[in-house]
């Protein structure tokens, strides 16, 4: 297992290094393998594609860390996640710019849905439209994160999360108020 992680980390570092000089859409599996002096068979033993490698990077660098941490609420998780993205903004900006398959955001969606589901359950426990609200807020959050990452203004993660939180609170309060009128 240790050898497997060493190989995966070498492939991940090769991709990160290549992205310093080459656009993500121009990087091939062959380029990644050449950079870390491995053959393509080794790459495909561990990953299906370069998108799968990006997902692995996100999973090992953030998700494994987040799973081991006790969060008091969803906002704390979101803050950690956005801080991670802020610290790795250049890498993810380059990935997102050319990620036509949206594989990274599919992975992000599967991470956020359970968290969002708990929040939506708390806010709309008696609503028949809970599934709609869950999808709406999760999709909105993911799109907001993508736009924030791609924005050249470089808003801090802390400020971004505060804005998101205030926006979501205001929207949900308005929904609840209108529902009870």
Tab-separated table of C-alpha atoms in Angstrom:
chain	number	residue	atom	x	y	z
A	1	UNK	CA	0.000	0.000	0.000
A	2	UNK	CA	2.859	2.372	0.798
A	3	UNK	CA	4.349	1.827	-2.676
A	4	UNK	CA	0.961	2.584	-4.207
A	5	UNK	CA	0.781	5.933	-2.412
A	6	UNK	CA	4.363	6.771	-3.377
A	7	UNK	CA	3.482	6.169	-7.034
A	8	UNK	CA	0.265	8.187	-6.798
A	9	UNK	CA	2.056	11.070	-5.079
A	10	UNK	CA	4.763	11.063	-7.767
A	11	UNK	CA	2.110	11.204	-10.502
A	12	UNK	CA	0.276	13.983	-8.644
A	13	UNK	CA	3.453	16.022	-8.257
A	14	UNK	CA	4.279	15.507	-11.930
A	15	UNK	CA	0.851	16.869	-12.902
A	16	UNK	CA	1.254	19.861	-10.587
A	17	UNK	CA	4.729	20.581	-11.989
A	18	UNK	CA	3.510	20.303	-15.569
A	19	UNK	CA	0.658	22.686	-14.847
A	20	UNK	CA	3.193	25.367	-13.945
A	21	UNK	CA	4.278	25.454	-17.581
A	22	UNK	CA	1.488	23.845	-19.639
A	23	UNK	CA	-2.269	24.295	-19.856
A	24	UNK	CA	-4.243	21.443	-18.303
A	25	UNK	CA	-6.017	20.604	-21.561
A	26	UNK	CA	-2.648	20.193	-23.293
A	27	UNK	CA	-1.209	17.810	-20.695
A	28	UNK	CA	-1.447	14.147	-21.604
A	29	UNK	CA	-1.061	11.028	-19.518
A	30	UNK	CA	2.161	10.457	-21.466
A	31	UNK	CA	3.487	13.858	-20.335
A	32	UNK	CA	2.700	13.043	-16.709
A	33	UNK	CA	4.417	9.654	-16.978
A	34	UNK	CA	7.472	11.111	-18.717
A	35	UNK	CA	7.828	13.769	-16.012
A	36	UNK	CA	8.051	11.200	-13.212
A	37	UNK	CA	9.768	8.516	-15.316
A	38	UNK	CA	6.957	5.966	-15.148
A	39	UNK	CA	5.212	4.066	-17.856
A	40	UNK	CA	1.598	4.579	-18.876
A	41	UNK	CA	0.696	1.164	-17.487
A	42	UNK	CA	1.621	2.389	-14.009
A	43	UNK	CA	-0.559	5.456	-14.450
A	44	UNK	CA	-3.566	3.438	-15.617
A	45	UNK	CA	-3.075	0.928	-12.830
A	46	UNK	CA	-3.878	3.753	-10.383
A	47	UNK	CA	-6.013	6.222	-12.360
A	48	UNK	CA	-8.527	6.185	-15.208
A	49	UNK	CA	-7.578	9.630	-16.521
A	50	UNK	CA	-5.888	12.887	-15.610
A	51	UNK	CA	-9.280	14.007	-14.231
A	52	UNK	CA	-9.261	11.004	-11.924
A	53	UNK	CA	-5.788	12.088	-10.775
A	54	UNK	CA	-7.106	15.606	-10.008
A	55	UNK	CA	-9.934	14.058	-7.977
A	56	UNK	CA	-7.371	11.964	-6.091
A	57	UNK	CA	-5.310	15.079	-5.329
A	58	UNK	CA	-8.381	16.835	-3.920
A	59	UNK	CA	-9.406	13.732	-2.007
A	60	UNK	CA	-6.016	13.137	-0.389
A	61	UNK	CA	-5.185	16.774	0.277
A	62	UNK	CA	-8.543	17.964	1.561
A	63	UNK	CA	-11.201	15.300	2.005
A	64	UNK	CA	-9.039	12.929	4.053
A	65	UNK	CA	-8.086	15.863	6.269
A	66	UNK	CA	-11.715	17.020	6.591
A	67	UNK	CA	-13.025	13.551	7.442
A	68	UNK	CA	-10.689	13.317	10.426
A	69	UNK	CA	-11.734	16.685	11.801
A	70	UNK	CA	-14.735	17.370	14.020
A	71	UNK	CA	-16.782	20.251	12.616
A	72	UNK	CA	-19.187	22.200	14.809
A	73	UNK	CA	-21.289	23.193	11.820
A	74	UNK	CA	-21.446	23.314	8.027
A	75	UNK	CA	-19.936	26.792	7.964
A	76	UNK	CA	-16.728	25.547	9.560
A	77	UNK	CA	-16.382	22.833	6.887
A	78	UNK	CA	-17.072	25.362	4.127
A	79	UNK	CA	-14.450	27.707	5.584
A	80	UNK	CA	-11.834	24.941	5.662
A	81	UNK	CA	-12.710	23.865	2.125
A	82	UNK	CA	-12.492	27.404	0.741
A	83	UNK	CA	-9.218	28.012	2.601
A	84	UNK	CA	-7.837	24.865	0.965
A	85	UNK	CA	-8.940	26.153	-2.450
A	86	UNK	CA	-7.459	29.574	-1.707
A	87	UNK	CA	-4.102	27.979	-0.841
A	88	UNK	CA	-4.227	25.923	-4.056
A	89	UNK	CA	-6.035	28.467	-6.219
A	90	UNK	CA	-3.567	28.477	-9.086
A	91	UNK	CA	-3.789	24.699	-9.524
A	92	UNK	CA	-7.601	24.520	-9.357
A	93	UNK	CA	-8.038	27.606	-11.514
A	94	UNK	CA	-6.049	25.895	-14.241
A	95	UNK	CA	-7.973	22.634	-13.833
A	96	UNK	CA	-11.359	24.340	-13.895
A	97	UNK	CA	-10.515	26.424	-16.918
A	98	UNK	CA	-10.271	23.296	-19.064
A	99	UNK	CA	-12.325	20.714	-17.192
A	100	UNK	CA	-14.895	20.045	-19.900
A	101	UNK	CA	-16.017	16.849	-18.214
A	102	UNK	CA	-16.796	18.656	-14.928
A	103	UNK	CA	-15.420	15.631	-13.115
A	104	UNK	CA	-13.957	17.750	-10.340
A	105	UNK	CA	-17.288	19.418	-9.637
A	106	UNK	CA	-19.058	16.076	-9.690
A	107	UNK	CA	-16.701	15.018	-6.895
A	108	UNK	CA	-17.292	18.264	-5.048
A	109	UNK	CA	-21.040	17.761	-5.384
A	110	UNK	CA	-20.841	14.314	-3.819
A	111	UNK	CA	-18.884	15.788	-0.898
A	112	UNK	CA	-21.249	18.708	-0.351
A	113	UNK	CA	-24.605	16.967	-0.812
A	114	UNK	CA	-24.619	15.174	2.577
A	115	UNK	CA	-23.540	18.386	4.324
A	116	UNK	CA	-26.144	20.435	2.467
A	117	UNK	CA	-28.772	17.765	3.131
A	118	UNK	CA	-28.321	18.159	6.871
A	119	UNK	CA	-28.592	21.949	6.616
A	120	UNK	CA	-31.670	21.765	4.369
A	121	UNK	CA	-33.268	19.218	6.725
A	122	UNK	CA	-32.743	21.639	9.605
A	123	UNK	CA	-34.193	24.604	7.695
A	124	UNK	CA	-36.992	22.925	5.752
A	125	UNK	CA	-37.850	19.873	7.835
A	126	UNK	CA	-41.565	20.062	7.109
A	127	UNK	CA	-41.293	21.123	3.471
A	128	UNK	CA	-42.458	18.913	0.642
A	129	UNK	CA	-39.923	20.683	-1.601
A	130	UNK	CA	-36.866	19.690	0.443
A	131	UNK	CA	-35.216	17.879	-2.493
A	132	UNK	CA	-35.630	20.942	-4.695
A	133	UNK	CA	-34.068	23.197	-2.046
A	134	UNK	CA	-31.190	20.755	-1.558
A	135	UNK	CA	-30.365	20.660	-5.261
A	136	UNK	CA	-30.800	24.416	-5.625
A	137	UNK	CA	-28.520	25.331	-2.724
A	138	UNK	CA	-25.881	22.695	-3.535
A	139	UNK	CA	-25.711	23.712	-7.211
A	140	UNK	CA	-25.643	27.395	-6.267
A	141	UNK	CA	-22.863	26.840	-3.757
A	142	UNK	CA	-20.751	24.858	-6.204
A	143	UNK	CA	-21.197	27.438	-8.961
A	144	UNK	CA	-20.336	30.231	-6.506
A	145	UNK	CA	-17.142	28.407	-5.487
A	146	UNK	CA	-16.191	27.923	-9.133
A	147	UNK	CA	-16.792	31.603	-9.952
A	148	UNK	CA	-14.839	32.671	-6.858
A	149	UNK	CA	-11.893	30.458	-7.833
A	150	UNK	CA	-11.899	31.802	-11.385
A	151	UNK	CA	-12.294	35.461	-10.333
A	152	UNK	CA	-9.134	37.526	-10.697
A	153	UNK	CA	-10.052	39.857	-7.795
A	154	UNK	CA	-8.669	37.315	-5.316
A	155	UNK	CA	-11.263	37.732	-2.568
A	156	UNK	CA	-10.093	35.954	0.575
A	157	UNK	CA	-11.689	32.660	1.551
A	158	UNK	CA	-12.868	34.200	4.808
A	159	UNK	CA	-14.659	37.082	3.065
A	160	UNK	CA	-16.108	34.759	0.423
A	161	UNK	CA	-17.527	32.381	3.049
A	162	UNK	CA	-19.031	35.302	4.996
A	163	UNK	CA	-20.739	36.572	1.842
A	164	UNK	CA	-22.003	33.090	1.013
A	165	UNK	CA	-23.271	32.568	4.530
A	166	UNK	CA	-25.091	35.913	4.601
A	167	UNK	CA	-26.619	35.275	1.180
A	168	UNK	CA	-27.849	31.802	2.122
A	169	UNK	CA	-29.215	33.017	5.471
A	170	UNK	CA	-31.064	35.907	3.862
A	171	UNK	CA	-32.504	33.675	1.136
A	172	UNK	CA	-33.659	30.970	3.532
A	173	UNK	CA	-35.125	33.491	5.970
A	174	UNK	CA	-37.105	35.043	3.120
A	175	UNK	CA	-38.352	31.621	2.024
A	176	UNK	CA	-39.450	30.746	5.556
A	177	UNK	CA	-41.114	34.152	6.116
A	178	UNK	CA	-43.030	33.952	2.826
A	179	UNK	CA	-44.091	30.389	3.567
A	180	UNK	CA	-45.636	31.400	6.888
A	181	UNK	CA	-47.567	34.405	5.514
